[in-house]
Amino acid sequence: GEALAVSARVAPLGSRLVLLLVEDLTEARRIEAVRRDFVANVSHELKTPTGALSLLSEAVMDASDDPEAVERFAGRMQIEATRLTNLVQELIDLSRVQNDDPLEDAEPVRVEELVAEAIDRCRQQAGSKQITMASGGTAELFIWGNRGQLAAALGNLVENAVNYSPARTRVGIAARRIVAPGGDLIEIAVTDQGIGISEKDRERVFERFYRVDPARSRATGGTGLGLAIVKHVAASHGGEVTVWSSEGQGSTFTLRLPESGVVREHTTGRPLIV
Ligand code: ADP
């Protein structure tokens, strides 16, 4: 409607300009809608734990002469507070990866360290589900990038692999170098034997707050922001993240990132760029 009215007004200026204007309007409107959705989503996500905290604190006060009930409510308050902290932290991470240029303090980042860190981060949860974690091919590979952001990205993928897998399965992390005309790439693939992702959902899991099963995501402390962060980190490093999945069989998330020109190690233990 509005776009058509505008196009009618500027029609004498030529059809190409009209087209550009209409496209601009559509794009501006799309961006505005995305921004509005994001604010609505954040508000909604904040409301759940804050609402619960306020109800639980009332319940604690009412139950002051019943120590067992107080303890129960306090335990639930702790869960909600953790949920809130996670959400705020992931929002900070997301805004950082969206706004900062990661290559400003880029350095050669050792893939072996990234993988070890990601596995460490999930060790406790994997252990409680008896999930085996294994990695291979990481030796002497370096990525050119921002250490903190790369660690967050890989950590999110491994965390998801553990979260969305049943007990007594395996999570594998495999790395290799790919020779490419525009510069060699490092590929890191995280494979699980978990619930998988349908074709319809595969396109959407990288969107902020998109979850296939919101209840399951929340139960494992998920915020729905992890893969959006991974996608941003990959893109801003000049790389990409892709997903392959078979429902009920498992998923593989693959990061491809620019290789760093490190070929040997200095005696100080610091990588030497040659
Ligand atoms: P969350 O905090 O919910 O895990 P993410 O952005 O990391 O948010 O992931 C978005 C959604 O994608 C998840 O809620 C889940 O439904 C799905 N997902 C992510 N990783 C996997 C995986 N390895 N296996 C199956 N589903 C996954």
mmCIF file of N, CA, C and O in Angstrom, residues 6-82:
data_model
loop_
_atom_site.group_PDB
_atom_site.id
_atom_site.type_symbol
_atom_site.label_atom_id
_atom_site.label_comp_id
_atom_site.label_asym_id
_atom_site.label_seq_id
_atom_site.Cartn_x
_atom_site.Cartn_y
_atom_site.Cartn_z
ATOM 1 N N VAL A 6 4.056 5.594 -2.730
ATOM 2 C CA VAL A 6 5.331 6.271 -2.943
ATOM 3 C C VAL A 6 5.752 6.113 -4.393
ATOM 4 O O VAL A 6 6.155 7.060 -5.053
ATOM 5 N N SER A 7 5.613 4.905 -4.909
ATOM 6 C CA SER A 7 6.067 4.672 -6.274
ATOM 7 C C SER A 7 5.255 5.522 -7.253
ATOM 8 O O SER A 7 5.791 5.997 -8.245
ATOM 9 N N ALA A 8 3.958 5.743 -6.976
ATOM 10 C CA ALA A 8 3.134 6.558 -7.858
ATOM 11 C C ALA A 8 3.634 8.014 -7.840
ATOM 12 O O ALA A 8 3.713 8.666 -8.873
ATOM 13 N N ARG A 9 4.014 8.486 -6.667
ATOM 14 C CA ARG A 9 4.475 9.874 -6.536
ATOM 15 C C ARG A 9 5.770 10.124 -7.294
ATOM 16 O O ARG A 9 5.963 11.164 -7.865
ATOM 17 N N VAL A 10 6.678 9.124 -7.244
ATOM 18 C CA VAL A 10 7.977 9.365 -7.860
ATOM 19 C C VAL A 10 8.082 8.791 -9.268
ATOM 20 O O VAL A 10 9.128 8.868 -9.883
ATOM 21 N N ALA A 11 6.954 8.279 -9.781
ATOM 22 C CA ALA A 11 6.965 7.627 -11.092
ATOM 23 C C ALA A 11 7.644 8.467 -12.179
ATOM 24 O O ALA A 11 8.405 7.919 -12.978
ATOM 25 N N PRO A 12 7.406 9.768 -12.219
ATOM 26 C CA PRO A 12 8.032 10.551 -13.291
ATOM 27 C C PRO A 12 9.562 10.519 -13.242
ATOM 28 O O PRO A 12 10.220 10.814 -14.235
ATOM 29 N N LEU A 13 10.141 10.179 -12.139
ATOM 30 C CA LEU A 13 11.602 10.179 -12.023
ATOM 31 C C LEU A 13 12.236 8.985 -12.723
ATOM 32 O O LEU A 13 13.453 8.884 -12.803
ATOM 33 N N GLY A 14 11.430 8.063 -13.172
ATOM 34 C CA GLY A 14 11.990 6.917 -13.881
ATOM 35 C C GLY A 14 11.766 5.640 -13.109
ATOM 36 O O GLY A 14 11.816 5.631 -11.879
ATOM 37 N N SER A 15 11.540 4.565 -13.845
ATOM 38 C CA SER A 15 11.122 3.321 -13.198
ATOM 39 C C SER A 15 12.226 2.690 -12.363
ATOM 40 O O SER A 15 11.971 2.022 -11.378
ATOM 41 N N ARG A 16 13.514 2.932 -12.727
ATOM 42 C CA ARG A 16 14.582 2.296 -11.959
ATOM 43 C C ARG A 16 14.653 2.860 -10.543
ATOM 44 O O ARG A 16 14.772 2.142 -9.570
ATOM 45 N N LEU A 17 14.520 4.212 -10.459
ATOM 46 C CA LEU A 17 14.543 4.867 -9.162
ATOM 47 C C LEU A 17 13.373 4.378 -8.309
ATOM 48 O O LEU A 17 13.508 4.113 -7.115
ATOM 49 N N VAL A 18 12.218 4.229 -8.954
ATOM 50 C CA VAL A 18 11.030 3.750 -8.248
ATOM 51 C C VAL A 18 11.305 2.375 -7.654
ATOM 52 O O VAL A 18 11.044 2.122 -6.488
ATOM 53 N N LEU A 19 11.889 1.532 -8.487
ATOM 54 C CA LEU A 19 12.182 0.176 -8.028
ATOM 55 C C LEU A 19 13.110 0.193 -6.818
ATOM 56 O O LEU A 19 12.890 -0.492 -5.840
ATOM 57 N N LEU A 20 14.162 1.035 -6.911
ATOM 58 C CA LEU A 20 15.118 1.138 -5.818
ATOM 59 C C LEU A 20 14.429 1.585 -4.539
ATOM 60 O O LEU A 20 14.673 1.057 -3.459
ATOM 61 N N LEU A 21 13.559 2.592 -4.696
ATOM 62 C CA LEU A 21 12.851 3.123 -3.525
ATOM 63 C C LEU A 21 11.981 2.066 -2.878
ATOM 64 O O LEU A 21 11.944 1.914 -1.663
ATOM 65 N N VAL A 22 11.273 1.336 -3.730
ATOM 66 C CA VAL A 22 10.377 0.309 -3.210
ATOM 67 C C VAL A 22 11.182 -0.774 -2.495
ATOM 68 O O VAL A 22 10.843 -1.199 -1.400
ATOM 69 N N GLU A 23 12.317 -1.155 -3.127
ATOM 70 C CA GLU A 23 13.160 -2.166 -2.497
ATOM 71 C C GLU A 23 13.695 -1.678 -1.159
ATOM 72 O O GLU A 23 13.732 -2.400 -0.177
ATOM 73 N N ASP A 24 14.108 -0.398 -1.128
ATOM 74 C CA ASP A 24 14.636 0.198 0.098
ATOM 75 C C ASP A 24 13.602 0.165 1.211
ATOM 76 O O ASP A 24 13.898 -0.156 2.348
ATOM 77 N N LEU A 25 12.368 0.535 0.828
ATOM 78 C CA LEU A 25 11.283 0.561 1.809
ATOM 79 C C LEU A 25 11.044 -0.828 2.370
ATOM 80 O O LEU A 25 10.905 -1.019 3.574
ATOM 81 N N THR A 26 11.023 -1.819 1.461
ATOM 82 C CA THR A 26 10.779 -3.190 1.894
ATOM 83 C C THR A 26 11.882 -3.651 2.824
ATOM 84 O O THR A 26 11.629 -4.248 3.866
ATOM 85 N N GLU A 27 13.137 -3.341 2.478
ATOM 86 C CA GLU A 27 14.279 -3.749 3.288
ATOM 87 C C GLU A 27 14.241 -3.043 4.649
ATOM 88 O O GLU A 27 14.443 -3.666 5.682
ATOM 89 N N ALA A 28 13.958 -1.717 4.623
ATOM 90 C CA ALA A 28 13.890 -0.960 5.875
ATOM 91 C C ALA A 28 12.813 -1.536 6.769
ATOM 92 O O ALA A 28 12.985 -1.668 7.991
ATOM 93 N N ARG A 29 11.704 -1.910 6.153
ATOM 94 C CA ARG A 29 10.599 -2.453 6.941
ATOM 95 C C ARG A 29 10.949 -3.819 7.524
ATOM 96 O O ARG A 29 10.575 -4.160 8.635
ATOM 97 N N ARG A 30 11.681 -4.604 6.707
ATOM 98 C CA ARG A 30 12.086 -5.926 7.189
ATOM 99 C C ARG A 30 13.014 -5.787 8.392
ATOM 100 O O ARG A 30 12.857 -6.461 9.394
ATOM 101 N N ILE A 31 13.989 -4.858 8.282
ATOM 102 C CA ILE A 31 14.935 -4.656 9.384
ATOM 103 C C ILE A 31 14.193 -4.202 10.633
ATOM 104 O O ILE A 31 14.455 -4.677 11.737
ATOM 105 N N GLU A 32 13.243 -3.297 10.451
ATOM 106 C CA GLU A 32 12.462 -2.791 11.579
ATOM 107 C C GLU A 32 11.677 -3.933 12.232
ATOM 108 O O GLU A 32 11.608 -4.042 13.457
ATOM 109 N N ALA A 33 11.109 -4.811 11.393
ATOM 110 C CA ALA A 33 10.335 -5.938 11.933
ATOM 111 C C ALA A 33 11.234 -6.883 12.716
ATOM 112 O O ALA A 33 10.874 -7.368 13.792
ATOM 113 N N VAL A 34 12.447 -7.136 12.191
ATOM 114 C CA VAL A 34 13.389 -8.022 12.881
ATOM 115 C C VAL A 34 13.759 -7.426 14.233
ATOM 116 O O VAL A 34 13.803 -8.110 15.246
ATOM 117 N N ARG A 35 14.009 -6.092 14.243
ATOM 118 C CA ARG A 35 14.382 -5.419 15.492
ATOM 119 C C ARG A 35 13.238 -5.504 16.512
ATOM 120 O O ARG A 35 13.446 -5.806 17.679
ATOM 121 N N ARG A 36 12.011 -5.268 16.018
ATOM 122 C CA ARG A 36 10.854 -5.322 16.916
ATOM 123 C C ARG A 36 10.673 -6.718 17.492
ATOM 124 O O ARG A 36 10.431 -6.897 18.676
ATOM 125 N N ASP A 37 10.813 -7.718 16.626
ATOM 126 C CA ASP A 37 10.701 -9.124 17.072
ATOM 127 C C ASP A 37 11.734 -9.429 18.138
ATOM 128 O O ASP A 37 11.450 -10.095 19.122
ATOM 129 N N PHE A 38 12.956 -8.922 17.917
ATOM 130 C CA PHE A 38 14.045 -9.218 18.852
ATOM 131 C C PHE A 38 13.732 -8.629 20.227
ATOM 132 O O PHE A 38 13.847 -9.309 21.242
ATOM 133 N N VAL A 39 13.297 -7.374 20.248
ATOM 134 C CA VAL A 39 12.965 -6.732 21.525
ATOM 135 C C VAL A 39 11.819 -7.484 22.205
ATOM 136 O O VAL A 39 11.852 -7.736 23.412
ATOM 137 N N ALA A 40 10.816 -7.885 21.410
ATOM 138 C CA ALA A 40 9.685 -8.630 21.980
ATOM 139 C C ALA A 40 10.169 -9.956 22.563
ATOM 140 O O ALA A 40 9.761 -10.363 23.657
ATOM 141 N N ASN A 41 11.069 -10.630 21.822
ATOM 142 C CA ASN A 41 11.596 -11.913 22.296
ATOM 143 C C ASN A 41 12.392 -11.759 23.584
ATOM 144 O O ASN A 41 12.232 -12.544 24.516
ATOM 145 N N VAL A 42 13.268 -10.746 23.622
ATOM 146 C CA VAL A 42 14.082 -10.529 24.816
ATOM 147 C C VAL A 42 13.165 -10.266 26.007
ATOM 148 O O VAL A 42 13.326 -10.847 27.081
ATOM 149 N N SER A 43 12.161 -9.401 25.806
ATOM 150 C CA SER A 43 11.242 -9.073 26.902
ATOM 151 C C SER A 43 10.558 -10.327 27.411
ATOM 152 O O SER A 43 10.448 -10.555 28.612
ATOM 153 N N HIS A 44 10.092 -11.136 26.466
ATOM 154 C CA HIS A 44 9.401 -12.358 26.857
ATOM 155 C C HIS A 44 10.326 -13.293 27.628
ATOM 156 O O HIS A 44 9.949 -13.854 28.666
ATOM 157 N N GLU A 45 11.561 -13.442 27.124
ATOM 158 C CA GLU A 45 12.514 -14.343 27.775
ATOM 159 C C GLU A 45 12.890 -13.852 29.169
ATOM 160 O O GLU A 45 13.187 -14.650 30.054
ATOM 161 N N LEU A 46 12.910 -12.524 29.360
ATOM 162 C CA LEU A 46 13.245 -11.975 30.679
ATOM 163 C C LEU A 46 12.081 -12.136 31.650
ATOM 164 O O LEU A 46 12.259 -12.310 32.850
ATOM 165 N N LYS A 47 10.876 -12.072 31.074
ATOM 166 C CA LYS A 47 9.685 -12.107 31.919
ATOM 167 C C LYS A 47 9.526 -13.456 32.624
ATOM 168 O O LYS A 47 9.068 -13.509 33.769
ATOM 169 N N THR A 48 9.910 -14.536 31.936
ATOM 170 C CA THR A 48 9.716 -15.852 32.537
ATOM 171 C C THR A 48 10.499 -16.000 33.851
ATOM 172 O O THR A 48 9.880 -16.235 34.892
ATOM 173 N N PRO A 49 11.822 -15.805 33.854
ATOM 174 C CA PRO A 49 12.533 -15.966 35.133
ATOM 175 C C PRO A 49 12.228 -14.863 36.151
ATOM 176 O O PRO A 49 12.138 -15.148 37.350
ATOM 177 N N THR A 50 12.047 -13.627 35.697
ATOM 178 C CA THR A 50 11.789 -12.562 36.686
ATOM 179 C C THR A 50 10.426 -12.770 37.334
ATOM 180 O O THR A 50 10.276 -12.582 38.553
ATOM 181 N N GLY A 51 9.441 -13.184 36.524
ATOM 182 C CA GLY A 51 8.109 -13.461 37.088
ATOM 183 C C GLY A 51 8.170 -14.579 38.115
ATOM 184 O O GLY A 51 7.610 -14.485 39.213
ATOM 185 N N ALA A 52 8.897 -15.646 37.749
ATOM 186 C CA ALA A 52 9.017 -16.791 38.657
ATOM 187 C C ALA A 52 9.719 -16.374 39.947
ATOM 188 O O ALA A 52 9.302 -16.761 41.046
ATOM 189 N N LEU A 53 10.766 -15.561 39.817
ATOM 190 C CA LEU A 53 11.506 -15.121 41.009
ATOM 191 C C LEU A 53 10.612 -14.325 41.948
ATOM 192 O O LEU A 53 10.675 -14.497 43.172
ATOM 193 N N SER A 54 9.771 -13.480 41.372
ATOM 194 C CA SER A 54 8.938 -12.662 42.233
ATOM 195 C C SER A 54 7.885 -13.526 42.951
ATOM 196 O O SER A 54 7.639 -13.360 44.152
ATOM 197 N N LEU A 55 7.297 -14.489 42.231
ATOM 198 C CA LEU A 55 6.328 -15.405 42.867
ATOM 199 C C LEU A 55 7.001 -16.243 43.955
ATOM 200 O O LEU A 55 6.459 -16.427 45.043
ATOM 201 N N LEU A 56 8.201 -16.738 43.641
ATOM 202 C CA LEU A 56 8.899 -17.608 44.595
ATOM 203 C C LEU A 56 9.312 -16.841 45.851
ATOM 204 O O LEU A 56 9.258 -17.385 46.952
ATOM 205 N N SER A 57 9.690 -15.580 45.692
ATOM 206 C CA SER A 57 10.088 -14.832 46.888
ATOM 207 C C SER A 57 8.872 -14.603 47.795
ATOM 208 O O SER A 57 8.983 -14.648 49.021
ATOM 209 N N GLU A 58 7.709 -14.391 47.171
ATOM 210 C CA GLU A 58 6.477 -14.283 47.971
ATOM 211 C C GLU A 58 6.210 -15.595 48.707
ATOM 212 O O GLU A 58 5.857 -15.605 49.887
ATOM 213 N N ALA A 59 6.380 -16.696 47.959
ATOM 214 C CA ALA A 59 6.135 -18.014 48.558
ATOM 215 C C ALA A 59 7.062 -18.257 49.736
ATOM 216 O O ALA A 59 6.654 -18.812 50.758
ATOM 217 N N VAL A 60 8.329 -17.828 49.610
ATOM 218 C CA VAL A 60 9.287 -17.997 50.709
ATOM 219 C C VAL A 60 8.795 -17.239 51.943
ATOM 220 O O VAL A 60 8.809 -17.764 53.066
ATOM 221 N N MET A 61 8.335 -16.013 51.723
ATOM 222 C CA MET A 61 7.872 -15.216 52.860
ATOM 223 C C MET A 61 6.661 -15.859 53.535
ATOM 224 O O MET A 61 6.575 -15.913 54.759
ATOM 225 N N ASP A 62 5.729 -16.382 52.709
ATOM 226 C CA ASP A 62 4.523 -17.009 53.280
ATOM 227 C C ASP A 62 4.869 -18.293 54.032
ATOM 228 O O ASP A 62 4.137 -18.697 54.934
ATOM 229 N N ALA A 63 5.951 -18.946 53.618
ATOM 230 C CA ALA A 63 6.281 -20.252 54.203
ATOM 231 C C ALA A 63 7.343 -20.143 55.288
ATOM 232 O O ALA A 63 8.012 -21.125 55.616
ATOM 233 N N SER A 64 7.503 -18.949 55.871
ATOM 234 C CA SER A 64 8.625 -18.734 56.795
ATOM 235 C C SER A 64 8.640 -19.697 57.989
ATOM 236 O O SER A 64 9.682 -19.937 58.572
ATOM 237 N N ASP A 65 7.464 -20.279 58.342
ATOM 238 C CA ASP A 65 7.484 -21.216 59.476
ATOM 239 C C ASP A 65 7.585 -22.673 59.021
ATOM 240 O O ASP A 65 7.371 -23.590 59.810
ATOM 241 N N ASP A 66 7.893 -22.875 57.734
ATOM 242 C CA ASP A 66 8.035 -24.234 57.207
ATOM 243 C C ASP A 66 9.404 -24.346 56.502
ATOM 244 O O ASP A 66 9.513 -24.111 55.293
ATOM 245 N N PRO A 67 10.445 -24.674 57.265
ATOM 246 C CA PRO A 67 11.811 -24.655 56.721
ATOM 247 C C PRO A 67 11.983 -25.514 55.464
ATOM 248 O O PRO A 67 12.725 -25.152 54.558
ATOM 249 N N GLU A 68 11.268 -26.646 55.412
ATOM 250 C CA GLU A 68 11.409 -27.523 54.244
ATOM 251 C C GLU A 68 10.918 -26.832 52.973
ATOM 252 O O GLU A 68 11.541 -26.917 51.920
ATOM 253 N N ALA A 69 9.761 -26.155 53.097
ATOM 254 C CA ALA A 69 9.205 -25.438 51.953
ATOM 255 C C ALA A 69 10.132 -24.293 51.555
ATOM 256 O O ALA A 69 10.371 -24.064 50.357
ATOM 257 N N VAL A 70 10.661 -23.600 52.526
ATOM 258 C CA VAL A 70 11.577 -22.486 52.232
ATOM 259 C C VAL A 70 12.759 -22.986 51.413
ATOM 260 O O VAL A 70 13.153 -22.386 50.414
ATOM 261 N N GLU A 71 13.289 -24.139 51.833
ATOM 262 C CA GLU A 71 14.442 -24.697 51.131
ATOM 263 C C GLU A 71 14.085 -25.057 49.683
ATOM 264 O O GLU A 71 14.843 -24.807 48.755
ATOM 265 N N ARG A 72 12.888 -25.637 49.528
ATOM 266 C CA ARG A 72 12.436 -26.022 48.192
ATOM 267 C C ARG A 72 12.300 -24.785 47.294
ATOM 268 O O ARG A 72 12.779 -24.763 46.162
ATOM 269 N N PHE A 73 11.655 -23.760 47.821
ATOM 270 C CA PHE A 73 11.467 -22.540 47.022
ATOM 271 C C PHE A 73 12.800 -21.871 46.724
ATOM 272 O O PHE A 73 13.018 -21.364 45.627
ATOM 273 N N ALA A 74 13.684 -21.876 47.713
ATOM 274 C CA ALA A 74 14.995 -21.245 47.500
ATOM 275 C C ALA A 74 15.755 -21.967 46.390
ATOM 276 O O ALA A 74 16.422 -21.333 45.560
ATOM 277 N N GLY A 75 15.628 -23.287 46.347
ATOM 278 C CA GLY A 75 16.282 -24.070 45.293
ATOM 279 C C GLY A 75 15.768 -23.664 43.922
ATOM 280 O O GLY A 75 16.544 -23.507 42.976
ATOM 281 N N ARG A 76 14.455 -23.480 43.848
ATOM 282 C CA ARG A 76 13.887 -23.087 42.549
ATOM 283 C C ARG A 76 14.281 -21.653 42.187
ATOM 284 O O ARG A 76 14.440 -21.316 41.010
ATOM 285 N N MET A 77 14.426 -20.815 43.208
ATOM 286 C CA MET A 77 14.875 -19.445 42.937
ATOM 287 C C MET A 77 16.273 -19.460 42.339
ATOM 288 O O MET A 77 16.586 -18.687 41.439
ATOM 289 N N GLN A 78 17.083 -20.367 42.839
ATOM 290 C CA GLN A 78 18.447 -20.454 42.335
ATOM 291 C C GLN A 78 18.454 -20.855 40.857
ATOM 292 O O GLN A 78 19.204 -20.303 40.056
ATOM 293 N N ILE A 79 17.579 -21.801 40.494
ATOM 294 C CA ILE A 79 17.488 -22.228 39.091
ATOM 295 C C ILE A 79 17.075 -21.054 38.202
ATOM 296 O O ILE A 79 17.663 -20.813 37.144
ATOM 297 N N GLU A 80 16.073 -20.302 38.651
ATOM 298 C CA GLU A 80 15.595 -19.163 37.852
ATOM 299 C C GLU A 80 16.657 -18.073 37.750
ATOM 300 O O GLU A 80 16.812 -17.438 36.706
ATOM 301 N N ALA A 81 17.382 -17.859 38.852
ATOM 302 C CA ALA A 81 18.438 -16.833 38.834
ATOM 303 C C ALA A 81 19.541 -17.230 37.863
ATOM 304 O O ALA A 81 20.068 -16.397 37.120
ATOM 305 N N THR A 82 19.874 -18.538 37.831
ATOM 306 C CA THR A 82 20.897 -19.022 36.896
ATOM 307 C C THR A 82 20.422 -18.812 35.456
ATOM 308 O O THR A 82 21.186 -18.377 34.584
#
